[in-house]
XYZ file of C-alpha atoms in Angstrom:
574
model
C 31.644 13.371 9.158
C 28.971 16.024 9.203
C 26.110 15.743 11.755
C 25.642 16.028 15.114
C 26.690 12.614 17.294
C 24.532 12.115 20.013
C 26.730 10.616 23.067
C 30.320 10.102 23.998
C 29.968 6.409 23.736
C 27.936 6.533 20.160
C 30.772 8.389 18.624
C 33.506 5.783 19.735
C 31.196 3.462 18.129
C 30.736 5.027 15.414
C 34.554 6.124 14.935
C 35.345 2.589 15.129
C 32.336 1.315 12.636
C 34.835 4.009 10.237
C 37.753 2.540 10.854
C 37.300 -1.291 11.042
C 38.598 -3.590 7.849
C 34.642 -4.507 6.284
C 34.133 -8.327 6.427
C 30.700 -8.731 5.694
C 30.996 -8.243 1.288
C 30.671 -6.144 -0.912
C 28.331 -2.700 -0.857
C 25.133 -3.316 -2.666
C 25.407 -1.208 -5.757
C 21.811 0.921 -5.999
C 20.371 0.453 -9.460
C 18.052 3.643 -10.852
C 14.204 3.653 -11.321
C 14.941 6.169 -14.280
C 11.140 8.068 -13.549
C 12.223 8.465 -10.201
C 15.578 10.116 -11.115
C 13.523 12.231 -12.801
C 11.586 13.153 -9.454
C 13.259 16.107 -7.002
C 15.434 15.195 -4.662
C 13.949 17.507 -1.954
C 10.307 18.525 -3.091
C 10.166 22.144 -2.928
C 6.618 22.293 -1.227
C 7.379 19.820 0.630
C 5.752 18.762 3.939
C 5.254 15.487 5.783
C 2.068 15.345 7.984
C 1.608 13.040 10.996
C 0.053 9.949 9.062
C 0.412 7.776 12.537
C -2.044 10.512 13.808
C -4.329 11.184 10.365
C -4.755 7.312 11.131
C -5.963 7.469 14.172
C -7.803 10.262 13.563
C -9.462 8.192 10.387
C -10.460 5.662 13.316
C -12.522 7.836 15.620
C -14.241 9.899 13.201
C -15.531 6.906 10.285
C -16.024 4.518 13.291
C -18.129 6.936 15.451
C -21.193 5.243 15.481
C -22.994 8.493 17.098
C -20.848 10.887 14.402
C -22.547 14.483 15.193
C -20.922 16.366 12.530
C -22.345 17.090 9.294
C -21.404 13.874 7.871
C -23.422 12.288 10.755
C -22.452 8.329 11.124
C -20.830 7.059 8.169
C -21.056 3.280 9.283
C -24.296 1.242 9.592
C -25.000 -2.059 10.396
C -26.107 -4.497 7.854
C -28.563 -7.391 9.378
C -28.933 -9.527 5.682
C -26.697 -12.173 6.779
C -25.056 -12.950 3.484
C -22.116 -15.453 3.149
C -21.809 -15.645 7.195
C -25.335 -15.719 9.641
C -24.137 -12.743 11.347
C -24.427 -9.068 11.219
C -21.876 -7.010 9.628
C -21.127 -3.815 9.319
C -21.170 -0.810 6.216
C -18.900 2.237 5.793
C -20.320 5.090 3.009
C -18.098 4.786 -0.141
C -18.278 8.851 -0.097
C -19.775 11.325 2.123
C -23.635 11.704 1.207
C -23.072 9.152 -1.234
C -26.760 8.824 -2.130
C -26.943 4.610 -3.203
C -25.630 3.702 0.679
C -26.717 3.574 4.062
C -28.987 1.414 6.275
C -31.938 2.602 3.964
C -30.079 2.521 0.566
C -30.378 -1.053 -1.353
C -31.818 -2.694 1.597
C -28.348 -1.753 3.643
C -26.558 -3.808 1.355
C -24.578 -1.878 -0.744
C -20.798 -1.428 0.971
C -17.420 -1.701 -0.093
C -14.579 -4.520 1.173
C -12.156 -2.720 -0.160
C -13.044 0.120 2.398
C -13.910 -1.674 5.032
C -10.718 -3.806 4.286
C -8.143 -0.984 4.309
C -10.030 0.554 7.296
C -9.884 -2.212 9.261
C -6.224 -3.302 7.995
C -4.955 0.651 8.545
C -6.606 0.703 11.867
C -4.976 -2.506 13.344
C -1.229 -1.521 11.712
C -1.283 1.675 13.940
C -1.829 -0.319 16.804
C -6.177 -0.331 17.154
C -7.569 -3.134 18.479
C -10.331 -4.097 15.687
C -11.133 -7.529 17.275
C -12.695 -5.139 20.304
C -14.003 -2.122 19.756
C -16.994 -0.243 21.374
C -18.447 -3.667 21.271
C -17.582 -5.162 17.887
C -15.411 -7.429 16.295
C -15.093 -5.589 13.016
C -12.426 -8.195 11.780
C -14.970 -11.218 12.023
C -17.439 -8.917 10.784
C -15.278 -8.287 7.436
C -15.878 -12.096 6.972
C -19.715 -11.658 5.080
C -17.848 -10.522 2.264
C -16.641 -13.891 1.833
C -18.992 -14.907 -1.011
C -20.065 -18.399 -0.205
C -23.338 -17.907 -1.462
C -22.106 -16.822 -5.079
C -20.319 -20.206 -5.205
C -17.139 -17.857 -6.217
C -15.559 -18.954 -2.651
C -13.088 -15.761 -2.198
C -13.671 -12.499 -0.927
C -15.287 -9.796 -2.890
C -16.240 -5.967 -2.738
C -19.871 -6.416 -1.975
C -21.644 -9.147 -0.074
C -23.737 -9.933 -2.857
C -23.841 -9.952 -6.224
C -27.604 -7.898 -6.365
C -25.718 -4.918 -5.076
C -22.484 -5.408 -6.843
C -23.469 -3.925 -9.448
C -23.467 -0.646 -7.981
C -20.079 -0.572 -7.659
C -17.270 -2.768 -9.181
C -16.105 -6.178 -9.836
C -18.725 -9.561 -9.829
C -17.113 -10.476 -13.351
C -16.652 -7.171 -14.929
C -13.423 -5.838 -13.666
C -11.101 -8.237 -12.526
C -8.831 -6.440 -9.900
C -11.919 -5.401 -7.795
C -12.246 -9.199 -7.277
C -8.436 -9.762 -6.582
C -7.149 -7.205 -3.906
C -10.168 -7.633 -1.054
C -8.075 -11.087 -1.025
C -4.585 -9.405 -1.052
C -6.069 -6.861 1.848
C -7.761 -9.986 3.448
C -4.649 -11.328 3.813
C -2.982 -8.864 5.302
C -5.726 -8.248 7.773
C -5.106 -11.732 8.785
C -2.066 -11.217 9.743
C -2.809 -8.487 11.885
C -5.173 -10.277 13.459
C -3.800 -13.588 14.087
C -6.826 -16.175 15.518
C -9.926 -14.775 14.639
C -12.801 -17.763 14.409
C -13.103 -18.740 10.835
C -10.573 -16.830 9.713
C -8.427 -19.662 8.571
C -11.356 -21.520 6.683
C -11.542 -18.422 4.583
C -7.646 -18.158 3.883
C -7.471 -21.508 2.858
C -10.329 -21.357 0.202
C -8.868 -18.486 -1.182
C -6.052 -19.862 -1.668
C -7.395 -23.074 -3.635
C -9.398 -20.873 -5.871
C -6.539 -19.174 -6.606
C -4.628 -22.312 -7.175
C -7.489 -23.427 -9.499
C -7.709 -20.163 -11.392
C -4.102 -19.893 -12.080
C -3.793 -23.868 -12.994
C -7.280 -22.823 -15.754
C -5.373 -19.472 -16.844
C -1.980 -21.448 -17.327
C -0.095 -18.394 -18.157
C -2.867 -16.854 -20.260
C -3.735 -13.682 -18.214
C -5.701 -11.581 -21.448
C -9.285 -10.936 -19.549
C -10.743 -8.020 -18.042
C -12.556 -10.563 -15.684
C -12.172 -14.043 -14.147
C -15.350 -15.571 -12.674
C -13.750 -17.488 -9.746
C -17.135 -19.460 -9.881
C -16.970 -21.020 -13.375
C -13.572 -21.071 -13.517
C -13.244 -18.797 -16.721
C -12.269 -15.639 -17.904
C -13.714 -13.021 -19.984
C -13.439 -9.747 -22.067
C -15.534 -7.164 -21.975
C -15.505 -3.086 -22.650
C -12.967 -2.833 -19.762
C -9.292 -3.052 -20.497
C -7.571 -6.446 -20.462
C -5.785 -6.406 -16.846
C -3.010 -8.878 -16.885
C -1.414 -7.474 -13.966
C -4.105 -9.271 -12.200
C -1.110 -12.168 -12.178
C 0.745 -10.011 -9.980
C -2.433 -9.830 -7.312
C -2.601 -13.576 -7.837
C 0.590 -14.480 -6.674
C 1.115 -12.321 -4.150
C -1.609 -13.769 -2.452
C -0.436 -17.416 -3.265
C 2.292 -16.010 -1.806
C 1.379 -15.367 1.059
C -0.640 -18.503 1.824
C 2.386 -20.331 1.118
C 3.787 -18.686 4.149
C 1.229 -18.881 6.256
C 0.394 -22.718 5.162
C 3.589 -24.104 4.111
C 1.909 -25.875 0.876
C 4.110 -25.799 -1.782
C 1.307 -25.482 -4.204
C 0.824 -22.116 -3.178
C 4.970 -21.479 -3.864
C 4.556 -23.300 -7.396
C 1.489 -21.466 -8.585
C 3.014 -18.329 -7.051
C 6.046 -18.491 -9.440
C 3.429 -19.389 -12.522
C 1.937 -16.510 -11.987
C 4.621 -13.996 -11.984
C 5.983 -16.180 -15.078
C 2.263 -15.151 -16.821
C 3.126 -11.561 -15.902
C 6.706 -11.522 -17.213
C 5.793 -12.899 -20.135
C 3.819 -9.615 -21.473
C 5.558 -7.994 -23.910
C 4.603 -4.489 -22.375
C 3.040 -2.533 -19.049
C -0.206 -3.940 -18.205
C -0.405 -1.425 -15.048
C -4.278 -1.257 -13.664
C -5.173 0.222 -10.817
C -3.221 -1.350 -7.582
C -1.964 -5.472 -8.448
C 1.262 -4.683 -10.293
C 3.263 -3.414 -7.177
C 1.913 -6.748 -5.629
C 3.679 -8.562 -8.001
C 6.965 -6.312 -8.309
C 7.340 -7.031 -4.453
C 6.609 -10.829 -4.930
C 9.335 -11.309 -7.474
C 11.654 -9.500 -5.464
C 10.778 -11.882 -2.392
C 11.147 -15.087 -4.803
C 14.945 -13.807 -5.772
C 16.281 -13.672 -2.192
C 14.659 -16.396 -0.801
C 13.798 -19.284 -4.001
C 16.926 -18.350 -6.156
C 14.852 -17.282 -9.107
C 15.742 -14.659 -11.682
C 12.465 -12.624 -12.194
C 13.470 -9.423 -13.871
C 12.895 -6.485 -11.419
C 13.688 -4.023 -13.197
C 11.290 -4.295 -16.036
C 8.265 -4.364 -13.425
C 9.670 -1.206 -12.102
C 9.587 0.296 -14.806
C 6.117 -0.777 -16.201
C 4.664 0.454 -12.890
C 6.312 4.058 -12.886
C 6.441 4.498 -16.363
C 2.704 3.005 -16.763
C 0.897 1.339 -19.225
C 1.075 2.707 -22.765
C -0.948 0.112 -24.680
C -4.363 1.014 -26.303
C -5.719 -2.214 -25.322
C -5.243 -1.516 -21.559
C -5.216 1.322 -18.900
C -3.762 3.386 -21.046
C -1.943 6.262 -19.145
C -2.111 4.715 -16.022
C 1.446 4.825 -13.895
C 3.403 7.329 -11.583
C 2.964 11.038 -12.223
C 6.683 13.237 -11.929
C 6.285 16.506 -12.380
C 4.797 20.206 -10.427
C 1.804 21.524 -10.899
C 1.100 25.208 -9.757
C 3.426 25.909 -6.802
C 3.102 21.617 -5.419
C 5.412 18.994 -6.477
C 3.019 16.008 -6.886
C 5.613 13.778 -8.171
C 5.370 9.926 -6.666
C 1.442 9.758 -6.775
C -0.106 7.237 -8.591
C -2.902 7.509 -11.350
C -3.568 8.849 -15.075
C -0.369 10.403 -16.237
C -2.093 11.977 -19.580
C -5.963 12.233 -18.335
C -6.328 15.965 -18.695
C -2.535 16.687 -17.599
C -2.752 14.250 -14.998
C -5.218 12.867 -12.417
C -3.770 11.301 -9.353
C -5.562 9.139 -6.670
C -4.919 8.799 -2.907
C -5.683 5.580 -2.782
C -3.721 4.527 -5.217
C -1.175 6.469 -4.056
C -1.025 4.476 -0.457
C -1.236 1.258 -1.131
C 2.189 0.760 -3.341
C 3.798 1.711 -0.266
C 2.542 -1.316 1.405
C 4.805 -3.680 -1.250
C 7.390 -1.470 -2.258
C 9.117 -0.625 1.568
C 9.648 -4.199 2.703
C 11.061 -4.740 -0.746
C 14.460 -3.071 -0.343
C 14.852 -5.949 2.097
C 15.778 -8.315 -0.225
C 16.218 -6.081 -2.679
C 18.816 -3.420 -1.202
C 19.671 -2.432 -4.857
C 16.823 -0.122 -5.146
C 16.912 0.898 -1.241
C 18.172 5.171 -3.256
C 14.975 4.498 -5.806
C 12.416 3.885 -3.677
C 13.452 5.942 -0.586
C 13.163 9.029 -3.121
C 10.108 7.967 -4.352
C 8.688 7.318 -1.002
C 9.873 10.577 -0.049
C 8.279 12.381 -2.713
C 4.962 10.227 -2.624
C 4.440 10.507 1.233
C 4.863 14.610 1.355
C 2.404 14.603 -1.970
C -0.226 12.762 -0.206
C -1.025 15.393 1.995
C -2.477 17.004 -0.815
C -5.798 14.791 -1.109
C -6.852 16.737 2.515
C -8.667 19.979 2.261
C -6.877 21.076 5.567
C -3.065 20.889 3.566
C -4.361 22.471 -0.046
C -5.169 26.139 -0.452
C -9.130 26.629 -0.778
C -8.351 28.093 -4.115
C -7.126 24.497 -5.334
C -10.043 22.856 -3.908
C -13.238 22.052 -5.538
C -15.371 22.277 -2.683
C -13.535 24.537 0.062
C -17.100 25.496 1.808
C -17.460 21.714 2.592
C -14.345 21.107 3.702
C -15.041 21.411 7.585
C -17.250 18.219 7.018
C -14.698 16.061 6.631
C -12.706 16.651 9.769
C -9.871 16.629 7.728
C -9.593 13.037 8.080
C -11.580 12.098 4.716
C -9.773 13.412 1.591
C -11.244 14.446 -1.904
C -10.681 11.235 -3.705
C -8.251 13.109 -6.035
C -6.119 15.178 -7.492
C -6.189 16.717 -10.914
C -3.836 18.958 -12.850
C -7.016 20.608 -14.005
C -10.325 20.665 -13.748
C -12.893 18.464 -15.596
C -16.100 19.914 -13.995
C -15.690 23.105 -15.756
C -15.907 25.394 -12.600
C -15.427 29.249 -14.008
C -13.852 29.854 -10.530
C -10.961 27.117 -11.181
C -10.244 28.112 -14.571
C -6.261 27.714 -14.794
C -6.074 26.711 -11.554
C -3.487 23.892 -11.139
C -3.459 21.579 -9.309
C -7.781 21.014 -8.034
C -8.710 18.638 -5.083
C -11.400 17.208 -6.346
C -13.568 13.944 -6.808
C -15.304 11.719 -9.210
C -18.605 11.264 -6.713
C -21.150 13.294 -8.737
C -20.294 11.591 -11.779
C -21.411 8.353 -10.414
C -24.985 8.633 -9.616
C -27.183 11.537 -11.150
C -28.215 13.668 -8.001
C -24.946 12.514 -6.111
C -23.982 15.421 -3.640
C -20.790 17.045 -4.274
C -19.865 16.426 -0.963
C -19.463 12.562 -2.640
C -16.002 14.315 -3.740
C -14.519 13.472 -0.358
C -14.106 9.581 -0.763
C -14.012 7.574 2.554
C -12.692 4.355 0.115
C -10.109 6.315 -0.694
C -8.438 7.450 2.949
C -9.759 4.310 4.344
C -6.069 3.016 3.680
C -4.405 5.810 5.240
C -2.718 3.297 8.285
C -0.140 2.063 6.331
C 1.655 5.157 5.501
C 0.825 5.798 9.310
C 2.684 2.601 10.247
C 5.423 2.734 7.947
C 6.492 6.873 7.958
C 8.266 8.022 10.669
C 10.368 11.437 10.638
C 13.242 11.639 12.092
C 15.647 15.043 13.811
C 16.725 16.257 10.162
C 13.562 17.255 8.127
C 13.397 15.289 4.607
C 15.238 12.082 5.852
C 12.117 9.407 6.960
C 12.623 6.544 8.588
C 10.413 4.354 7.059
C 9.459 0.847 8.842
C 10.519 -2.055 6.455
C 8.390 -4.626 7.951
C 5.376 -2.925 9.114
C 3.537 -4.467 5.629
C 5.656 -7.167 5.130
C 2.537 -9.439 6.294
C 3.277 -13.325 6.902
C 7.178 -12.497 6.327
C 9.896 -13.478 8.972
C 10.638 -10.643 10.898
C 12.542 -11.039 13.635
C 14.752 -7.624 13.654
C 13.179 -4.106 13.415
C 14.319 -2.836 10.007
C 14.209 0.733 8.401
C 15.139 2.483 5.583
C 16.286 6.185 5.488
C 17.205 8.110 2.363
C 19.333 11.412 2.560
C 18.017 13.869 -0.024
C 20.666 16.213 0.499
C 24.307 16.607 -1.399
C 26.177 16.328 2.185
C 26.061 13.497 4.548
C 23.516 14.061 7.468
C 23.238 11.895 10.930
C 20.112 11.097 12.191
C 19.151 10.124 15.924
C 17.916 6.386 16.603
C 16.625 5.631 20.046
C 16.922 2.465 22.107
C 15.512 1.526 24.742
C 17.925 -1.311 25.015
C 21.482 -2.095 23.714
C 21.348 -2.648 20.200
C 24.260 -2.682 17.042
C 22.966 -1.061 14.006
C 23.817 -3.055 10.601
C 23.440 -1.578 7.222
C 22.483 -4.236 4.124
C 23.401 -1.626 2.025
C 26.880 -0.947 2.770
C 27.353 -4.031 4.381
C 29.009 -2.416 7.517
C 27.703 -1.310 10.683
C 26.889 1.930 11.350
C 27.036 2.098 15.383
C 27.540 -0.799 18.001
C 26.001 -1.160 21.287
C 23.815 1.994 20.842
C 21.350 2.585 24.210
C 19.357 5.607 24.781
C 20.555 7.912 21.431
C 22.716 6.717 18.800
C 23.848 8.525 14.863
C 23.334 6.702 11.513
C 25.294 8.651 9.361
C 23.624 8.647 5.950
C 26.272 9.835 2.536
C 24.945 12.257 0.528
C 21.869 10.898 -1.843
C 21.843 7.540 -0.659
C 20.467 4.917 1.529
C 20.632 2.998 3.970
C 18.643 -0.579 5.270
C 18.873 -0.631 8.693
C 18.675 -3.114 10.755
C 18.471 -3.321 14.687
C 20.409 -6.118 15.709
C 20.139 -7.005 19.831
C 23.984 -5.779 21.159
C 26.395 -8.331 20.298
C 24.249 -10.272 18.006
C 27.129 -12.457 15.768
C 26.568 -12.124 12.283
C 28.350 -14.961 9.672
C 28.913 -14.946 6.024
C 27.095 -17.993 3.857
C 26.591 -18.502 0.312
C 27.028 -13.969 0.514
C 23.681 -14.043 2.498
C 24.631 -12.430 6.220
C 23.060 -14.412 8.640
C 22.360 -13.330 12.569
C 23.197 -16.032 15.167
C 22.551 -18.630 13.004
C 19.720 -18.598 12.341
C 18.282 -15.459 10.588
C 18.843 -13.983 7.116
C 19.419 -10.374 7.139
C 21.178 -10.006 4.014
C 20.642 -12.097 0.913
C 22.885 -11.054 -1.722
């Protein structure tokens, strides 16, 4: 056994972990993601960044309501009183970004799914939103509830006057599905918030509605929650919108027990199974991969994983959809930017940070009911997380960045919104230059700043890589928190997952605070028994492991091949 042993007692416990007859089944044989195989095992430029601390960092820089740097405050207070008769609250899409602030569109004009992932990011890293420098920005995020539209879910924009500014209001239907998804979450966050649970609740029925209208029909670019019907416009059909829907069904189910919620839930992945190809847009498939995954452990269902997989990494190839749109493998220049997520073939590539967060949120508390792709997704995550960096003008060479002289505005905390294998601006200074930091801002708005390249909406979700990456004593192995997003799921034992990229087996330290037996789902054995202070998980070479952290002498039994903690808890379900 390579790898250093912390402790006298740890290596006894491990050395008998080695040597005791396994009782607990078989090892869960990993199944490939075949993109991902095709992804490095180590990234040679790679670097992982403190994304607890970027987090935080987000916090007290967009939330700085007295912001003296050259940005000045990007948050404002809106006073219309739409949907909810109180005063919320604004973030700036971009920096400069010339159609917002208190004296743009009346105020009015602000994004949910910024202020949403803000607010979400914030609380996951442990930020009180419910009380902060006065405000409770999580009842605040409640005016984009849009009672007023008669739609009855939340949406990007307060109001439909402004919406057109940006997206969604029956144009583009996954603007109008995740502020729901991300509302959710929040929720769970931030348990007991006054009218919270009103505003769950509707969504949910809607959704119920919507998916009962659609029965199994998913071809529209929009759905107009209001009417009750969808529609096609110039914007590509986005069936993967099933995958938003029953993720959040999903999770109303657990939070309200209705069995509706688990019946509509099912008919909606059913509606997204039942495409014949990758409908991949944007952020809802991943939603729908994890949901699938959930419904196997825990309903007994036979949803084929694999294929959504593959139709979100290998992306959407149809002419009628996003065409192009998946996971992006590959260097460019000296920087492996394999794992990110956007336009595999839009000018050699053009990947997103936002886009490249939020699978994260799904895909880690996945491997905990389905261990088979713990190797698949630990390597992705691996290459992903280092990748991400890349978006911040502090850990990209000025000579890949569109706008180095600007970068000191952003307090390194707000990214360019992107990430292109090449330029599209046609800059004679970044003329093959690969890969470019850069931003779609300008392009939005004539007389749009370039500083509207360094995209707020897009860091804005930055929290939940800060609450689910953790390094650990052996650089390249992460421990990454398996229940950190796994929002209105039972989660009674801290679980990780850790992935060795290297061709020997390393040991990595885990520290207790109290007595604790480590269990692998993976492997099906433990790795280390009555650990306190410092104990070793020994990880084989290019595999994983799903840890979890089991109070010492917890008694595990064997049901049905699910492994079940005193009785009472499922930590193993196949």
């Amino acid at each position: 056994m390579k790898g250093k042993i912390m402790g006298a007692c740890v290596l006894l416990a491990l050395s008998t972990a080695c040597t005791e007859k396994q009782t607990w089944g078989n090892p869960v044989e990993q199944v490939a993601i075949h993109r991902v195989d095709s992804m490095p095992d180590m990234p040679e430029s790679y670097q992982m960044i403190d994304w607890k601390q970027k987090a935080r960092d987000f916090d007290r820089f967009v939330f700085d309501w007295n912001n003296k740097s050259q940005t000045g405050p990007l948050i404002w207070l809106d006073n219309a009183h739409r949907n909810i008769d109180q005063t919320t609250f604004g973030l700036y899409t971009a920096i400069n970004d010339i159609r917002q602030g208190p004296k743009a569109n009346h105020g009015e004009f602000h994004e949910s799914l910024n202020s949403l992932a803000a607010v979400l990011g914030a609380g996951l890293v442990g930020i009180d939103k419910t009380n902060q420098d006065g405000y409770n920005y999580v009842k605040m995020l409640q005016n984009y509830f849009n009672s007023d539209t008669g739609w009855n879910i939340v949406m990007n924009n307060t109001t439909s006057s402004v919406g057109m500014e940006g997206g969604g209001y029956g144009r583009d239907w996954w603007y109008d599905v995740l502020p729901n998804a991300l509302y959710y979450a929040v929720c769970d966050v931030f348990p007991d918030v006054e009218g919270a649970e009103a505003i769950q609740r509707s969504i949910a029925e809607q959704f119920v509605k919507a998916d009962s209208v659609l029965n199994g029909n998913y071809d529209f670019s929009y759905f107009d929650y209001g009417k009750m019907q969808g529609g096609v416009n110039h914007i590509p059909l986005q069936q993967d919108a099933a995958g938003g829907h029953a993720y959040v069904l999903l999770s109303a189910y657990r939070k309200f027990g209705d069995p509706r919620y688990l019946q509509h839930a099912k008919s909606a992945i059913e509606a997204l199974l039942s495409q014949k190809e990758s409908r991949f847009y944007e952020a809802l498939l991943p939603l729908g991969v994890y949901t699938a995954a959930y419904l196997n452990a825990t309903e007994g269902t036979h949803y084929d994983i694999g294929k959504l997989f593959d139709w979100v990494f290998d992306g959407c190839k149809s002419p009628t959809g996003r065409t192009g749109w998946g996971i992006i493998v590959g260097k460019w220049g000296d920087y492996d930017v394999s794992g990110l997520q956007g336009s595999i073939t839009d000018g050699g590539g053009y990947a997103f940070l936002m886009n490249s967060i939020k699978p994260a949120w799904p895909f880690i508390p996945l491997v905990k009911y389905q261990p088979q792709y713990a190797c698949a997704i630990g390597k992705w995550m691996l290459n992903n997380a280092s990748a991400c960096r890349l978006f911040y003008p502090g850990y990209i060479d000025e000579q890949h960045q569109w706008a180095p002289e600007l970068k000191d505005m952003t307090n390194n905390t707000i990214a360019y919104e992107g990430l292109r294998k090449h330029d599209d601006y046609g800059k004679k200074e970044l003329k093959d230059v690969s890969p470019v930091a850069i931003g779609d801002g300008p392009k939005w708005i004539k007389g749009n700043p370039t500083a509207s390249m360094f995209s707020v909406y897009s860091s804005s979700p930055v929290g939940i890589l800060g609450a689910i990456v953790n390094t650990t004593n052996v650089e390249g192995i992460l421990q990454l928190d398996c229940n950190a997003t796994d929002f209105y799921a039972a989660r009674p034992y801290p679980t990780y997952l850790y992935y060795n990229p290297y061709s020997e087996t390393k040991s990595v330290i885990y520290r207790s605070s109290t007595p604790c037996d480590l269990f692998d789902i993976v492997a099906k054995e433990y790795v280390a028994k009555d650990v306190s202070g410092e104990g070793g998980i020994s990880i084989p070479a290019k595999s994983a492991r799903v840890i979890v952290i089991l109070p010492a002498g917890t008694k595990l039994n064997v049901v049905d091949n699910q492994i079940i903690a005193n009785k009472q808890h499922i930590i193993s379900y196949q």
